[in-house]
PDB file of C-alpha atoms and ligand atoms in Angstrom:
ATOM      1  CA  UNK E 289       0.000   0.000   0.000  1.00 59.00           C
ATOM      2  CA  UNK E 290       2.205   2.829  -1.279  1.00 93.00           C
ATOM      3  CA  UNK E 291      -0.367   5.463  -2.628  1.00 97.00           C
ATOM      4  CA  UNK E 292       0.565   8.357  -0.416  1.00 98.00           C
ATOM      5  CA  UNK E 293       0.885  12.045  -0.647  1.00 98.00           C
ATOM      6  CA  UNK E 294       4.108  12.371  -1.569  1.00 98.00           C
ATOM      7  CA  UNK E 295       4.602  15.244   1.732  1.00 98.00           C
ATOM      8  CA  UNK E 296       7.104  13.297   3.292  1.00 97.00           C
ATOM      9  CA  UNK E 297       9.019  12.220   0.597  1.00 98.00           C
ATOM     10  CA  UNK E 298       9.405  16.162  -0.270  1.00 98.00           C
ATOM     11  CA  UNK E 299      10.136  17.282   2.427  1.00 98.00           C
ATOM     12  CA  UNK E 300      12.867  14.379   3.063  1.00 97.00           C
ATOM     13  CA  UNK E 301      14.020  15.750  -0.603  1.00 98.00           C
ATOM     14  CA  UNK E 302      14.479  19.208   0.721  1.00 97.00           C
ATOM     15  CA  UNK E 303      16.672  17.797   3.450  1.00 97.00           C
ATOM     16  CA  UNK E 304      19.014  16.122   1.747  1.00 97.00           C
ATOM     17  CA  UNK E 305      19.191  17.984  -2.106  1.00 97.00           C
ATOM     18  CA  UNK E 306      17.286  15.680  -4.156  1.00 98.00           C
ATOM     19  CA  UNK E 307      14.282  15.868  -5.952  1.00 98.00           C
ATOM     20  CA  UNK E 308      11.293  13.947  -6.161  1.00 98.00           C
ATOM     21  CA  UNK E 309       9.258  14.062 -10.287  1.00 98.00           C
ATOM     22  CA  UNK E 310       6.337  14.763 -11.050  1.00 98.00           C
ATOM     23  CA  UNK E 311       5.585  12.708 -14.724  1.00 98.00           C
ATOM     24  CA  UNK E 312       2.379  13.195 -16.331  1.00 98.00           C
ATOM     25  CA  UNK E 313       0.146  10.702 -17.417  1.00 98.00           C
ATOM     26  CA  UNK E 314      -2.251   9.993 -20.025  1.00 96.00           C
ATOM     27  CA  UNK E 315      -3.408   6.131 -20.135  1.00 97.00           C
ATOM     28  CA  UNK E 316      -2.102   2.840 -18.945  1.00 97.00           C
ATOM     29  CA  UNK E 317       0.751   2.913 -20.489  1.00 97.00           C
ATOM     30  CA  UNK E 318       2.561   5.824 -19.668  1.00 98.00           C
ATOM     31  CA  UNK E 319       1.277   4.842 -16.071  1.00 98.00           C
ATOM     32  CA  UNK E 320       2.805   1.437 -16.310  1.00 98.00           C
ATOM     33  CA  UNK E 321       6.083   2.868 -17.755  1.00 98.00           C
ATOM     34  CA  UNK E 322       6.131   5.499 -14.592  1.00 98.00           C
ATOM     35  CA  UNK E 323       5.186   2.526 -11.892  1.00 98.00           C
ATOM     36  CA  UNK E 324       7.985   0.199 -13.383  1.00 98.00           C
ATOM     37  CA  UNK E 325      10.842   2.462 -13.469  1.00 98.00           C
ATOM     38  CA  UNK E 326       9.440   3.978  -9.548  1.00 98.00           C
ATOM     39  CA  UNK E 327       9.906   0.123  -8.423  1.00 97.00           C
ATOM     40  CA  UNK E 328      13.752  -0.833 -10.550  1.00 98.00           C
ATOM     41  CA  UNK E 329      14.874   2.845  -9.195  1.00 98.00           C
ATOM     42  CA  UNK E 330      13.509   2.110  -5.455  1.00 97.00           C
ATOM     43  CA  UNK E 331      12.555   5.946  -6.017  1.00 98.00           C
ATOM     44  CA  UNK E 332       9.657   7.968  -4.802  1.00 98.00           C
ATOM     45  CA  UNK E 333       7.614   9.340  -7.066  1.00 98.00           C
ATOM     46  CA  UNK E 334       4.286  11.539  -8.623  1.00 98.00           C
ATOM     47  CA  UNK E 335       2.070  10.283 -11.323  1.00 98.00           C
ATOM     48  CA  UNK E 336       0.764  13.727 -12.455  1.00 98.00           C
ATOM     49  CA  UNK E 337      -2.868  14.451 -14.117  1.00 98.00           C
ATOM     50  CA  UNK E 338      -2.825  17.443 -15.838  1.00 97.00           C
ATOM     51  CA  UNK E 339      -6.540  19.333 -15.084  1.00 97.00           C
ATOM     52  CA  UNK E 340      -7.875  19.013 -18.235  1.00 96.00           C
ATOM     53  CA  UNK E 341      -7.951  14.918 -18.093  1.00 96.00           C
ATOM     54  CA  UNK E 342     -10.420  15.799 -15.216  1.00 95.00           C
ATOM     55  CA  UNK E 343     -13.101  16.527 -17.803  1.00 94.00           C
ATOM     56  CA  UNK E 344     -12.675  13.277 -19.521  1.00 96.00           C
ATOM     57  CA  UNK E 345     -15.311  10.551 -19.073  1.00 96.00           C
ATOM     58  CA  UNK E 346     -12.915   8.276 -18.244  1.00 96.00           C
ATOM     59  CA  UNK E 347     -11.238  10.830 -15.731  1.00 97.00           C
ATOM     60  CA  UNK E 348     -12.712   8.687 -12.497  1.00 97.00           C
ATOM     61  CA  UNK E 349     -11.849   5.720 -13.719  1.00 98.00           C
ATOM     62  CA  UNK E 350      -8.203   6.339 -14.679  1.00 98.00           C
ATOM     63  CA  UNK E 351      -7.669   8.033 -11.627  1.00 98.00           C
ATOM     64  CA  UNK E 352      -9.175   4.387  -9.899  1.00 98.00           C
ATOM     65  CA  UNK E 353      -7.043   2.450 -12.588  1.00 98.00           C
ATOM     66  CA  UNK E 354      -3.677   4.503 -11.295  1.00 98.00           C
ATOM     67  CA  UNK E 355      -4.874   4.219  -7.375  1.00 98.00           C
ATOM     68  CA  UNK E 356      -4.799   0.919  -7.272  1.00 98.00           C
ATOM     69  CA  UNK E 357      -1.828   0.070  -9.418  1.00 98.00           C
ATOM     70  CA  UNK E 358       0.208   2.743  -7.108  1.00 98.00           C
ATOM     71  CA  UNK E 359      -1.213   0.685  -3.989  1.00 97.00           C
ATOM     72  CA  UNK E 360       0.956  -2.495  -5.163  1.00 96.00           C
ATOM     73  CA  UNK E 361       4.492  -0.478  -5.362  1.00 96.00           C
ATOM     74  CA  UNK E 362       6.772  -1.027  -2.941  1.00 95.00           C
ATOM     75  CA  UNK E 363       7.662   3.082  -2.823  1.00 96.00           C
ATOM     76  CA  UNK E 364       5.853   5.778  -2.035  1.00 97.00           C
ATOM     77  CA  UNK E 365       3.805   6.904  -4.763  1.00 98.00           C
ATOM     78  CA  UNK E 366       1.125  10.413  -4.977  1.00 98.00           C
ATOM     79  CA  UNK E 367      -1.375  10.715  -7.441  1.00 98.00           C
ATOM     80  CA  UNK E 368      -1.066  14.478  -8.166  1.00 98.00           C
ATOM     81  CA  UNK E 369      -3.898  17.105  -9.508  1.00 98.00           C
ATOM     82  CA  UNK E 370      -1.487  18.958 -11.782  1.00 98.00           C
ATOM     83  CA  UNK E 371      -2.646  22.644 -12.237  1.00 97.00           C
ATOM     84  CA  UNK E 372      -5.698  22.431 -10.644  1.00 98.00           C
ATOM     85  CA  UNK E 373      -7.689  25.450 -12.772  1.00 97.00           C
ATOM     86  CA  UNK E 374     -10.654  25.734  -9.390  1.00 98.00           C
ATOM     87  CA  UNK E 375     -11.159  24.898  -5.896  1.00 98.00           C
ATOM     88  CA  UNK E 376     -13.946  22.886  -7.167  1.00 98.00           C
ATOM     89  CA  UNK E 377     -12.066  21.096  -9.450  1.00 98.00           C
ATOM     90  CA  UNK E 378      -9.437  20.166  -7.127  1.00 98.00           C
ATOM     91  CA  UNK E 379     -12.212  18.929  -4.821  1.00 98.00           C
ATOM     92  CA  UNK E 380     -13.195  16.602  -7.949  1.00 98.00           C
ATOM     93  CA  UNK E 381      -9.444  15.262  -7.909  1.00 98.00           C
ATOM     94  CA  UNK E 382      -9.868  14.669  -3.783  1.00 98.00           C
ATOM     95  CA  UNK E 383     -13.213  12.915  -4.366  1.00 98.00           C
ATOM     96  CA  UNK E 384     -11.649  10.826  -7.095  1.00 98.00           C
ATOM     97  CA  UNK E 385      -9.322   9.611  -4.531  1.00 98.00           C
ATOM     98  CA  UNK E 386      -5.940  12.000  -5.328  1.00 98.00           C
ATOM     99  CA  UNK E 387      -3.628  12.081  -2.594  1.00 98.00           C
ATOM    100  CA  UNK E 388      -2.065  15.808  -3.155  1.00 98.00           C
ATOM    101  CA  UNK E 389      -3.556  18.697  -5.332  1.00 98.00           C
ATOM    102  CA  UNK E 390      -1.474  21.592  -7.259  1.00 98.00           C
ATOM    103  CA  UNK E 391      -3.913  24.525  -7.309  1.00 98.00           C
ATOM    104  CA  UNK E 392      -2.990  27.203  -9.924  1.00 98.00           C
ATOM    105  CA  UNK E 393      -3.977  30.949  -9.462  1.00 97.00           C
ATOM    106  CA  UNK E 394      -1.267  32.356 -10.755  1.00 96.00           C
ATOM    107  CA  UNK E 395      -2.785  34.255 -13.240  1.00 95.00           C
ATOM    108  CA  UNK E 396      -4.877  35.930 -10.371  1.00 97.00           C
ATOM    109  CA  UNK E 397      -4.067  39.014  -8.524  1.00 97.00           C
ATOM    110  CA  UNK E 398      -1.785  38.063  -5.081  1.00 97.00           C
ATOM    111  CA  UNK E 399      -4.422  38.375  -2.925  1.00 98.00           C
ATOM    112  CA  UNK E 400      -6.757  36.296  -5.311  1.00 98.00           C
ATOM    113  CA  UNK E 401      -4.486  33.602  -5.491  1.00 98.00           C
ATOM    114  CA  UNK E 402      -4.065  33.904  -1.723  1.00 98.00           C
ATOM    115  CA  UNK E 403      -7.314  33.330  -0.419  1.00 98.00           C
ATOM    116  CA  UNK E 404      -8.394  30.828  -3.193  1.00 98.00           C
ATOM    117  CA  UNK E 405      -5.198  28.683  -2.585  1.00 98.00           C
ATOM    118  CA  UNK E 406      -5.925  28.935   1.351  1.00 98.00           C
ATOM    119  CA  UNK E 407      -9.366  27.921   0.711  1.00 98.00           C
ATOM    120  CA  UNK E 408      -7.831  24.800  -0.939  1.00 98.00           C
ATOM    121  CA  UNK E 409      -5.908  23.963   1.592  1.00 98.00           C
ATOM    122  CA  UNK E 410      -8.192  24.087   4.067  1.00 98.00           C
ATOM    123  CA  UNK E 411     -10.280  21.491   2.369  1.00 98.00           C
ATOM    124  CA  UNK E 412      -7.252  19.579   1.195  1.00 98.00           C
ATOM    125  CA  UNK E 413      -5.605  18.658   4.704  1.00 98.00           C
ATOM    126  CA  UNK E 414      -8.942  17.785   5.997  1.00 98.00           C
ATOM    127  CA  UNK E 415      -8.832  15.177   4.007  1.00 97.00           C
ATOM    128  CA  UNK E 416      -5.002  14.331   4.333  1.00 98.00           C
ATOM    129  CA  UNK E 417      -4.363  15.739   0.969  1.00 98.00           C
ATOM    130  CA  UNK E 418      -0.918  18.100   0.726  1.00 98.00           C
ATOM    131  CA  UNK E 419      -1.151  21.249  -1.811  1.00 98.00           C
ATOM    132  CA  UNK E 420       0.918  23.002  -4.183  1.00 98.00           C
ATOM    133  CA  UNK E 421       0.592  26.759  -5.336  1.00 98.00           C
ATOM    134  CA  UNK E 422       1.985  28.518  -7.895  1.00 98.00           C
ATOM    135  CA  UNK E 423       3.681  32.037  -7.299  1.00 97.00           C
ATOM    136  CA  UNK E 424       4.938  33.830 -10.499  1.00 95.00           C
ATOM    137  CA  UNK E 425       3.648  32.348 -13.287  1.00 92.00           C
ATOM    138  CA  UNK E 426       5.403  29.419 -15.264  1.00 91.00           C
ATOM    139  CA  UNK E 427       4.614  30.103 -19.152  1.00 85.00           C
ATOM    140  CA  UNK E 428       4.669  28.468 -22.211  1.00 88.00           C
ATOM    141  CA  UNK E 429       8.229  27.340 -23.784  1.00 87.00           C
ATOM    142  CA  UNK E 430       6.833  28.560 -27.304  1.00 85.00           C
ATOM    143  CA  UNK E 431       6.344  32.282 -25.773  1.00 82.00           C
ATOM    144  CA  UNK E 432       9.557  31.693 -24.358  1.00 81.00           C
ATOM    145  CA  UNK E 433      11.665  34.956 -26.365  1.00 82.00           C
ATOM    146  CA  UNK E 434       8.869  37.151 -25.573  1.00 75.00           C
ATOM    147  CA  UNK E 435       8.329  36.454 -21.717  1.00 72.00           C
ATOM    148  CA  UNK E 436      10.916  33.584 -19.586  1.00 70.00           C
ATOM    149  CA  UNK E 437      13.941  34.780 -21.839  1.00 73.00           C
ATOM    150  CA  UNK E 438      12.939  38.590 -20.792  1.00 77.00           C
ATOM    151  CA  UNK E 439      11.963  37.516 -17.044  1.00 85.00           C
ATOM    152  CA  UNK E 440       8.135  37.856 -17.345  1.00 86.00           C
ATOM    153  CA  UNK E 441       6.244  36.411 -14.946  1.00 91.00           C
ATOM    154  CA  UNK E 442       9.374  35.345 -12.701  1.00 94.00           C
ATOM    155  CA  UNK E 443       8.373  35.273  -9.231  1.00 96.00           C
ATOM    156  CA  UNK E 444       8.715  38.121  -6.812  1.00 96.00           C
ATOM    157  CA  UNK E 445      10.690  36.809  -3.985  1.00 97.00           C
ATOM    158  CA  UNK E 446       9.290  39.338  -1.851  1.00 97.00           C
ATOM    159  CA  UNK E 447       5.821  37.992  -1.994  1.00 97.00           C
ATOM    160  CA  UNK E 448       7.332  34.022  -0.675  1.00 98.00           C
ATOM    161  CA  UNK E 449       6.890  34.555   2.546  1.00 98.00           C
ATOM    162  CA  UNK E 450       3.787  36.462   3.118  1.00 98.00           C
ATOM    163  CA  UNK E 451       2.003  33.739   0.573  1.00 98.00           C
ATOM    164  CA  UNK E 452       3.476  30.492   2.078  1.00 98.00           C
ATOM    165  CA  UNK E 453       2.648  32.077   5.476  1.00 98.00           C
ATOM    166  CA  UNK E 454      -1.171  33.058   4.643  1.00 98.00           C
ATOM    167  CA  UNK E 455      -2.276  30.285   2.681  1.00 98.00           C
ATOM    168  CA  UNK E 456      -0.545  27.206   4.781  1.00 98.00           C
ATOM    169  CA  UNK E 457       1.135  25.952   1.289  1.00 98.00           C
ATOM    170  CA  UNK E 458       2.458  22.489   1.075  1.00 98.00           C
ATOM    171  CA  UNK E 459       4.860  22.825  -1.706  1.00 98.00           C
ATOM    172  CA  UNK E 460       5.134  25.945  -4.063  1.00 98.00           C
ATOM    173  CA  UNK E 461       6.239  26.226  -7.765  1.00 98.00           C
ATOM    174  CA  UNK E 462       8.082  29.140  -8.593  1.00 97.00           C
ATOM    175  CA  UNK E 463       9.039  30.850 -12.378  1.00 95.00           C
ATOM    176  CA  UNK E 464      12.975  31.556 -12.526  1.00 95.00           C
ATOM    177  CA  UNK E 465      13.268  30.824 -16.056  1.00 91.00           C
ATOM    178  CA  UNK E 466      11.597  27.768 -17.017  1.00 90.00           C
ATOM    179  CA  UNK E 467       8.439  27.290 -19.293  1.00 88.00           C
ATOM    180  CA  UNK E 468       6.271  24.377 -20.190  1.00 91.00           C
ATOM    181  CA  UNK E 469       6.438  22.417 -23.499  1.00 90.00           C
ATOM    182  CA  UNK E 470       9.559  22.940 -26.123  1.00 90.00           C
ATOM    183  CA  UNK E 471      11.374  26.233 -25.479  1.00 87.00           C
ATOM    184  CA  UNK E 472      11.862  28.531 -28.430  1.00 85.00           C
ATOM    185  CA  UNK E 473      15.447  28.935 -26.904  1.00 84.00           C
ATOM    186  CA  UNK E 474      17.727  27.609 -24.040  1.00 84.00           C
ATOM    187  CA  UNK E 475      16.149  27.912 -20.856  1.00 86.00           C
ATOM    188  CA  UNK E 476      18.140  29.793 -18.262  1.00 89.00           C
ATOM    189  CA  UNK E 477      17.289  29.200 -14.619  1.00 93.00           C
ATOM    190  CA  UNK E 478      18.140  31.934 -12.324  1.00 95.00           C
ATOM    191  CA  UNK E 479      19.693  30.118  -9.541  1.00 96.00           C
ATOM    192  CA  UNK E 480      20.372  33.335  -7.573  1.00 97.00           C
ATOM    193  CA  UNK E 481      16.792  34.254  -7.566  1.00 97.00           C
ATOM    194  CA  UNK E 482      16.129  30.425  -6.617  1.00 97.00           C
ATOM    195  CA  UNK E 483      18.523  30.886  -3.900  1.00 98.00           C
ATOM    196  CA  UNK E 484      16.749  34.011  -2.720  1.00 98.00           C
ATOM    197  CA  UNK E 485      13.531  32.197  -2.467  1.00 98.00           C
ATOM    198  CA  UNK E 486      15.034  29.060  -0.972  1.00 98.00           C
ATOM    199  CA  UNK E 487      16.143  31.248   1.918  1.00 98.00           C
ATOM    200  CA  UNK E 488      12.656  32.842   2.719  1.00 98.00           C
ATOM    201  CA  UNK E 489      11.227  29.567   3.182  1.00 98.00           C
ATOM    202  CA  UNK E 490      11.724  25.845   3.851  1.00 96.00           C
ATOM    203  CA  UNK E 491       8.950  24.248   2.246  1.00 98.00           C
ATOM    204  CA  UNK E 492       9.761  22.179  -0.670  1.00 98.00           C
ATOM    205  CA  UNK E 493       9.707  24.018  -4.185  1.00 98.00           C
ATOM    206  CA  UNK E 494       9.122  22.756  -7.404  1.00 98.00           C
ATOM    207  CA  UNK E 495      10.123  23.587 -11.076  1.00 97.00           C
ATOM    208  CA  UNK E 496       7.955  23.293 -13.675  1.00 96.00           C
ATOM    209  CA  UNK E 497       8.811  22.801 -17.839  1.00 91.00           C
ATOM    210  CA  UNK E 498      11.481  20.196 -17.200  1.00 88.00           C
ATOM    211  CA  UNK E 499      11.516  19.609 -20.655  1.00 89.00           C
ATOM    212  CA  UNK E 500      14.521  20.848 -22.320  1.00 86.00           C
ATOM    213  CA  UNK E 501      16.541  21.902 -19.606  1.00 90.00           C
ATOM    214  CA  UNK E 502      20.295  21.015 -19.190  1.00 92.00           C
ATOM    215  CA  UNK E 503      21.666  18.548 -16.950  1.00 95.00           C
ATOM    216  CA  UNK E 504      24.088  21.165 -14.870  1.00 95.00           C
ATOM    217  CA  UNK E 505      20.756  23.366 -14.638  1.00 95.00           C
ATOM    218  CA  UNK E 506      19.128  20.278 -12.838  1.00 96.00           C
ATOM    219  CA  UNK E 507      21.875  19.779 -10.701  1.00 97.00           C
ATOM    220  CA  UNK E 508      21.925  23.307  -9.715  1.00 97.00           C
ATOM    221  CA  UNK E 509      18.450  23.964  -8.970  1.00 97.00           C
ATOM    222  CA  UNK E 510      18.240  20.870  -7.046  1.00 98.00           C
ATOM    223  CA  UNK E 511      21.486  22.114  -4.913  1.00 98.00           C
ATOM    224  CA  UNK E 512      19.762  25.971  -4.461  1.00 97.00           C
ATOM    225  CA  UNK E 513      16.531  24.232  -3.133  1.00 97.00           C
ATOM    226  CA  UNK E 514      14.525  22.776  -5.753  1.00 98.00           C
ATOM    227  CA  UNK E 515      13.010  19.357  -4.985  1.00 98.00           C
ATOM    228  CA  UNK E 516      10.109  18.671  -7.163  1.00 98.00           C
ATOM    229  CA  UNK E 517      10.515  18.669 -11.072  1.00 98.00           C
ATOM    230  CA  UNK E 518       8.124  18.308 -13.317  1.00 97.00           C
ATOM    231  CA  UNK E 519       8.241  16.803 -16.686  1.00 96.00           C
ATOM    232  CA  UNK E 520       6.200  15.601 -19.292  1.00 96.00           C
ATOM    233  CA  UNK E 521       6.699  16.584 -22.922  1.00 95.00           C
ATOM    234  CA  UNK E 522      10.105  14.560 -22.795  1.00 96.00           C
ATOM    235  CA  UNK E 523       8.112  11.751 -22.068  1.00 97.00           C
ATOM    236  CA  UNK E 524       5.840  12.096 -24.704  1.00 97.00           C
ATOM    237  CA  UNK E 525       8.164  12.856 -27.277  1.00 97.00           C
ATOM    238  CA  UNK E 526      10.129   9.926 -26.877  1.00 97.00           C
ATOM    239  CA  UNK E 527       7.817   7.326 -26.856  1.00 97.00           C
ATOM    240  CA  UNK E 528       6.329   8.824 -29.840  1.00 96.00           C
ATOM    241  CA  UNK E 529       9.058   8.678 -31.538  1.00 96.00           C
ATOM    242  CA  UNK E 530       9.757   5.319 -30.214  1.00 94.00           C
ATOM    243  CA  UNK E 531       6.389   4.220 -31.672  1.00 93.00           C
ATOM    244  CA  UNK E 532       7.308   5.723 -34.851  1.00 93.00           C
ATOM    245  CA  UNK E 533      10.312   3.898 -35.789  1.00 91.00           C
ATOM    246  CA  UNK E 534       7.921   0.411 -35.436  1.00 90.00           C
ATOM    247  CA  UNK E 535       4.949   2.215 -37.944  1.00 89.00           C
ATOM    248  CA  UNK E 536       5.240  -0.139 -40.406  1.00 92.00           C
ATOM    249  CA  UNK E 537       5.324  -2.885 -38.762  1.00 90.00           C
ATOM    250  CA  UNK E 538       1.063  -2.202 -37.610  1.00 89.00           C
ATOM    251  CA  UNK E 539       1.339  -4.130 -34.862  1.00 92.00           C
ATOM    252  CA  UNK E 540      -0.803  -1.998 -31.840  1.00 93.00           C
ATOM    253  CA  UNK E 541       0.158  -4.514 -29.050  1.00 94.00           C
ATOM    254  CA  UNK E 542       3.790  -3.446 -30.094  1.00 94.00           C
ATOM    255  CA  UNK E 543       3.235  -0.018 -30.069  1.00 94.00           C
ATOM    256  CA  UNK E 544       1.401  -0.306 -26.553  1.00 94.00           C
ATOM    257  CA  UNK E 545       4.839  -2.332 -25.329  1.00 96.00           C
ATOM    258  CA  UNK E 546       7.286   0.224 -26.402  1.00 96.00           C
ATOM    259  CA  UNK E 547       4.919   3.099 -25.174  1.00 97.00           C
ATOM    260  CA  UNK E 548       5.424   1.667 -22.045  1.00 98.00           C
ATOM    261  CA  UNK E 549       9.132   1.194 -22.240  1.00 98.00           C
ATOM    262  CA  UNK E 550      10.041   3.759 -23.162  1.00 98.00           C
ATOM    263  CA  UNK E 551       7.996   5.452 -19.984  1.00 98.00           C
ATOM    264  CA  UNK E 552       9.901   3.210 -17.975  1.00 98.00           C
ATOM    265  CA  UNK E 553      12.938   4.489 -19.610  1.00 98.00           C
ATOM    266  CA  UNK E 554      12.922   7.930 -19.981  1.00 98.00           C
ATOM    267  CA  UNK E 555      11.606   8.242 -16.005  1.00 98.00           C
ATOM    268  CA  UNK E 556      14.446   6.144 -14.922  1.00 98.00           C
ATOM    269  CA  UNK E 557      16.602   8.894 -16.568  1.00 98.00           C
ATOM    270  CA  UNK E 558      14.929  11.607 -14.394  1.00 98.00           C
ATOM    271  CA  UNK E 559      15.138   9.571 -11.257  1.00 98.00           C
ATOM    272  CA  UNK E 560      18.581   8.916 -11.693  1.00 98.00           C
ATOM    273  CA  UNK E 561      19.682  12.545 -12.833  1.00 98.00           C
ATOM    274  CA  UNK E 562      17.137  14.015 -10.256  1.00 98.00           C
ATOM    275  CA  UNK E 563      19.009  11.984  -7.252  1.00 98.00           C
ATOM    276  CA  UNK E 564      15.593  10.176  -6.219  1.00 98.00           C
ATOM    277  CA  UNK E 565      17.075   6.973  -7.086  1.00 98.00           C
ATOM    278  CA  UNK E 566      17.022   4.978  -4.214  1.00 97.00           C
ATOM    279  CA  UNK E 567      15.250   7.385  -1.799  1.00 97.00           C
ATOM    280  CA  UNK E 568      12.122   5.351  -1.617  1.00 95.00           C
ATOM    281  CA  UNK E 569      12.642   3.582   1.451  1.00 87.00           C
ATOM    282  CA  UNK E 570      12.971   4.434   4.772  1.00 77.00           C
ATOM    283  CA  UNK E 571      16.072   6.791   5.673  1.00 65.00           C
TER     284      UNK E 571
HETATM  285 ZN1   ZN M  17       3.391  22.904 -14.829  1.00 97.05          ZN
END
């Protein structure tokens, strides 16, 4: 029985400069990729669901299909609301049995996303559920000349600490140069900035847009105070392409083996490079 919110295992992360992923799912077989490499790495980790899924029909029961797969791993695993849009919807994600919610107001005003993301958590750790927020806002990588590269949206590290302390945040994701999807450009994470923030407060903080971003730039945001990265579109990509190179050969039940493979692969990568490798267990 390892579905858990992944709390603990983030916090632990803080501690000792690792970081835990978040990889976003779509189906079974990105899921089964995700729980396989989780179990060879002995790694903690967070099978994401980005908010739109939630208006799927088969939202409730993928969410039951991942719950009880994550139950039989031997490690710690959260089943993660990823950019919640509403309160209400991230009360959908807790009634579908999610063990942590992100709640995303970050295109509100401060005091907006304030009192919506403390209303959140309120609900949320009721029900044993831990919450991220994001402060600054993370854009898209294919804006990425026109607002990351010029420091749009980056977070205002004198807003950390009033936020964390008024809303009761679990985790918080913070913009210091990284965007979501493929960058038009190299990403460049401000690791003084991240250090700034990392000082004001000692709850776990997470990058978002993992895609694309150098190895060193991991390393260095994990050693200023980043543990939770999230990634998808690296995942996707590669197991497209994966699927691609086997077109001709029309087989679907060999395009739904490599799918998951290559999953399996590509978020052993992450664990390894992220440092979660091998943090599952106790300490
Ligand atoms: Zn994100």
């Amino acid at each position: 029985m390892a579905l858990t919110s992944i709390g603990p295992a983030l916090r632990r992360a803080r501690k000792e400069s690792f970081a835990v992923p978040l990889f976003d799912t779509a189906d079974m077989q990105s899921t089964e990729g995700m729980l396989r490499a989780f179990s060879e790495k002995e790694a903690p980790g967070i099978i994401g669901l980005y908010a739109g899924m939630l208006d799927h029909p088969n939202a409730r029961a993928l969410a039951a299909y991942i719950r009880i797969r994550a139950e039989e791993a031997p490690f710690p695993v959260s089943l993660m609301l990823d950019h919640g849009g509403s309160p209400d919807q991230c009360r959908t994600a807790l009634d579908y049995g999610f063990t942590d919610v992100m709640y995303d107001g970050s295109r509100l005003s401060l005091e907006e996303n304030i009192a919506r993301t403390r209303a959140v958590v309120e609900f949320a750790h009721e029900r044993g559920a831990c919450v991220e927020a994001e402060l600054g806002q993370v854009g898209s990588g294919s804006d990425y000349q026109s607002f990351g590269a010029r420091r749009k949206g980056f977070t205002d590290p004198d807003t950390v600490e009033r936020f964390v302390a008024e809303t009761g945040v679990d985790f918080l994701a913070i913009a210091v140069g990284t965007a979501h999807g493929l960058y038009d450009g190299d990403p460049q994470v401000d690791i003084e900035l991240l250090r700034n923030i990392a000082s004001r407060v000692d709850i776990p903080l997470a990058l978002h847009g993992g895609t694309g971003c150098a190895e060193e730039q991991f390393r260095a945001a994990i050693a200023s105070g980043i543990s939770k990265v999230n990634v998808a579109t690296d995942l996707f990509m590669a197991a497209g392409e994966r699927m691609a190179g086997v077109a001709a050969q029309k087989s679907y039940f060999e395009f739904s083996r490599l799918a998951a493979d290559s999953f399996c692969e590509r978020s052993g990568y992450y664990l390894d490079l992220l440092g979660a490798t091998g943090k599952g267990g106790p300490r």
